[in-house]
Every structure is written in structure tokens, then in C-alpha cells.
CSV table of C-alpha atoms in Angstrom, one decimal:
chain,number,residue,atom,x,y,z
A,1,UNK,CA,27.6,-17.3,7.9
A,2,UNK,CA,30.9,-16.3,9.7
A,3,UNK,CA,30.3,-16.1,13.5
A,4,UNK,CA,30.7,-12.4,14.2
A,5,UNK,CA,27.4,-11.9,12.9
A,6,UNK,CA,25.7,-14.7,14.9
A,7,UNK,CA,22.4,-12.8,16.9
A,8,UNK,CA,22.8,-9.7,14.7
A,9,UNK,CA,21.3,-11.4,11.7
A,10,UNK,CA,18.5,-13.9,10.5
A,11,UNK,CA,18.6,-15.1,6.6
A,12,UNK,CA,15.3,-16.1,7.5
A,13,UNK,CA,13.3,-12.6,8.5
A,14,UNK,CA,10.9,-10.5,6.6
A,15,UNK,CA,12.1,-8.1,4.3
A,16,UNK,CA,11.8,-4.9,6.1
A,17,UNK,CA,13.5,-6.5,9.3
A,18,UNK,CA,16.4,-7.9,7.0
A,19,UNK,CA,16.9,-4.1,5.6
A,20,UNK,CA,16.5,-3.0,9.9
A,21,UNK,CA,19.4,-6.3,10.6
A,22,UNK,CA,21.8,-5.1,7.8
A,23,UNK,CA,21.9,-1.5,8.3
A,24,UNK,CA,22.3,-2.2,12.0
A,25,UNK,CA,25.6,-4.7,10.9
A,26,UNK,CA,26.6,-1.8,8.0
A,27,UNK,CA,26.8,0.9,10.0
A,28,UNK,CA,28.0,-0.8,13.2
A,29,UNK,CA,30.3,-2.5,11.4
A,30,UNK,CA,31.8,-0.8,8.2
A,31,UNK,CA,30.4,2.7,9.5
A,32,UNK,CA,29.4,3.3,6.3
A,33,UNK,CA,26.5,2.0,3.8
A,34,UNK,CA,27.9,-0.9,1.2
A,35,UNK,CA,27.5,-1.9,-2.0
A,36,UNK,CA,26.4,-5.1,-3.7
A,37,UNK,CA,29.5,-6.6,-3.5
A,38,UNK,CA,30.1,-5.8,0.1
A,39,UNK,CA,26.7,-7.2,1.2
A,40,UNK,CA,27.4,-10.4,-0.7
A,41,UNK,CA,30.6,-10.5,1.0
A,42,UNK,CA,29.2,-9.5,4.9
A,43,UNK,CA,26.6,-12.1,4.5
A,44,UNK,CA,27.7,-15.3,3.0
A,45,UNK,CA,27.0,-18.4,4.7
A,46,UNK,CA,24.8,-21.5,5.1
A,47,UNK,CA,22.0,-18.8,3.6
A,48,UNK,CA,23.7,-17.2,0.5
A,49,UNK,CA,22.6,-14.7,-0.4
A,50,UNK,CA,20.5,-14.0,-4.4
A,51,UNK,CA,21.4,-11.3,-6.4
A,52,UNK,CA,17.8,-10.1,-6.4
A,53,UNK,CA,17.7,-10.4,-2.2
A,54,UNK,CA,20.6,-8.1,-1.9
A,55,UNK,CA,18.7,-5.5,-4.8
A,56,UNK,CA,15.8,-5.6,-2.6
A,57,UNK,CA,17.6,-5.1,0.8
A,58,UNK,CA,19.6,-2.3,-1.0
A,59,UNK,CA,16.4,-1.0,-2.4
A,60,UNK,CA,14.6,-1.1,1.1
A,61,UNK,CA,17.7,0.4,2.8
A,62,UNK,CA,18.6,3.2,0.5
A,63,UNK,CA,14.4,4.3,0.2
A,64,UNK,CA,14.7,4.4,4.1
A,65,UNK,CA,17.6,6.7,4.1
A,66,UNK,CA,16.0,9.3,1.2
A,67,UNK,CA,12.9,9.2,3.7
A,68,UNK,CA,14.9,9.8,6.7
A,69,UNK,CA,16.9,12.6,4.1
A,70,UNK,CA,13.5,14.2,3.3
A,71,UNK,CA,12.3,14.1,7.0
A,72,UNK,CA,15.0,16.1,8.4
A,73,UNK,CA,15.0,18.1,5.6
A,74,UNK,CA,11.7,19.0,6.3
A,75,UNK,CA,12.1,19.4,9.4
A,76,UNK,CA,14.9,22.2,9.2
A,77,UNK,CA,13.1,23.4,6.5
A,78,UNK,CA,11.3,27.3,8.1
A,79,UNK,CA,7.4,26.6,8.0
A,80,UNK,CA,5.9,29.6,5.3
A,81,UNK,CA,2.6,30.0,7.2
A,82,UNK,CA,3.9,30.5,10.2
A,83,UNK,CA,0.6,32.9,11.2
A,84,UNK,CA,-1.6,31.0,10.0
A,85,UNK,CA,0.0,28.2,12.5
A,86,UNK,CA,-0.2,30.7,15.4
A,87,UNK,CA,-3.8,31.2,14.7
A,88,UNK,CA,-4.5,28.4,14.8
A,89,UNK,CA,-2.9,27.2,17.4
A,90,UNK,CA,-4.2,30.6,19.8
A,91,UNK,CA,-7.6,29.1,18.6
A,92,UNK,CA,-6.8,26.2,19.8
A,93,UNK,CA,-6.1,27.6,23.3
A,94,UNK,CA,-9.8,29.5,23.0
A,95,UNK,CA,-11.5,26.7,22.7
A,96,UNK,CA,-9.6,25.2,25.8
A,97,UNK,CA,-10.6,28.6,28.0
A,98,UNK,CA,-7.1,29.9,27.7
A,99,UNK,CA,-4.8,32.1,26.2
A,100,UNK,CA,-1.4,32.0,24.5
A,101,UNK,CA,1.1,31.6,26.8
A,102,UNK,CA,5.5,31.7,27.0
A,103,UNK,CA,5.5,28.0,26.5
A,104,UNK,CA,3.2,28.1,23.9
A,105,UNK,CA,5.8,31.2,21.8
A,106,UNK,CA,8.5,28.9,22.5
A,107,UNK,CA,6.9,26.0,20.9
A,108,UNK,CA,5.6,28.0,18.1
A,109,UNK,CA,9.2,29.7,17.3
A,110,UNK,CA,10.8,26.0,17.7
A,111,UNK,CA,8.1,24.7,15.6
A,112,UNK,CA,8.2,27.8,12.2
A,113,UNK,CA,11.9,28.3,12.4
A,114,UNK,CA,10.4,31.9,13.1
A,115,UNK,CA,11.3,34.7,15.8
A,116,UNK,CA,8.1,36.0,16.5
A,117,UNK,CA,7.7,39.9,16.9
A,118,UNK,CA,5.5,41.8,19.4
A,119,UNK,CA,3.4,42.9,16.7
A,120,UNK,CA,2.6,39.8,15.5
A,121,UNK,CA,1.9,38.1,18.7
A,122,UNK,CA,-0.2,41.3,19.6
A,123,UNK,CA,-2.2,40.6,16.2
A,124,UNK,CA,-2.6,37.2,16.9
A,125,UNK,CA,-3.7,37.3,20.3
A,126,UNK,CA,-6.4,40.3,19.3
A,127,UNK,CA,-7.8,37.4,17.0
A,128,UNK,CA,-6.9,38.9,13.7
């Protein structure tokens, strides 16, 4: 293994840890996701990876990236049932013996990506 990777990579770690280490190396050193040839070049040395190991790491890496992209897309997407979410939040506050306050409305607005009108706020707070 090349001297520049000492401390960054352990060829004997479990596949998930190896994928994380490889991701750190690839983003940190190269600034992009590499292909199989680049992975083989980066991980050359005493413990040469087999093609199956490289494929496993790349599959794990691409799965992690796909999950992260899906999570990002989901977080950026507005909540369809913003009124239902606000009603649930209001019901939780009523159970606690309080009412919705400005902080609650800011949280709801940020969470649902919907700016509640005064009419919607009044409707939710009335319990209808």
C-alpha cells in the first residue's frame, strides 16, 4: 500500500468501514467518485484488492450516495399534508396543556415548507 494512505485505509476492516474509508479517500484526495481502475490504483500495495472486493466497495459507495440523494430530495420536497401535520402538532400541544406558539409555527413552516396563512392558523388552533 502506498505511504500516502497510511492511517486512512485498513484493508482488513469490514466492507462498510472500507467503503467509508474509501469514500473519504476518494473525496478527500481526488474530489470525485472514481471508477474501478482508479480504486484499484488507490488501493494497490501489500493487500491487492480483487475485482469482487472493488465491486463490493463501489456498490456500497453508490448505494450510500443514492440513499443520500433520496434523503436530500425527500427533505427538499414540500409536505403534502401540511394541514394534517399542523393538526397533529396542535393536538400534541393540547395534550401537554399548551397552545401553539410562534416557535411552533416556525418549526412547522420549516418542516412542511408551507407558509401558513392567518386563516389556516386559526382553523388549526380552533381544532376544526
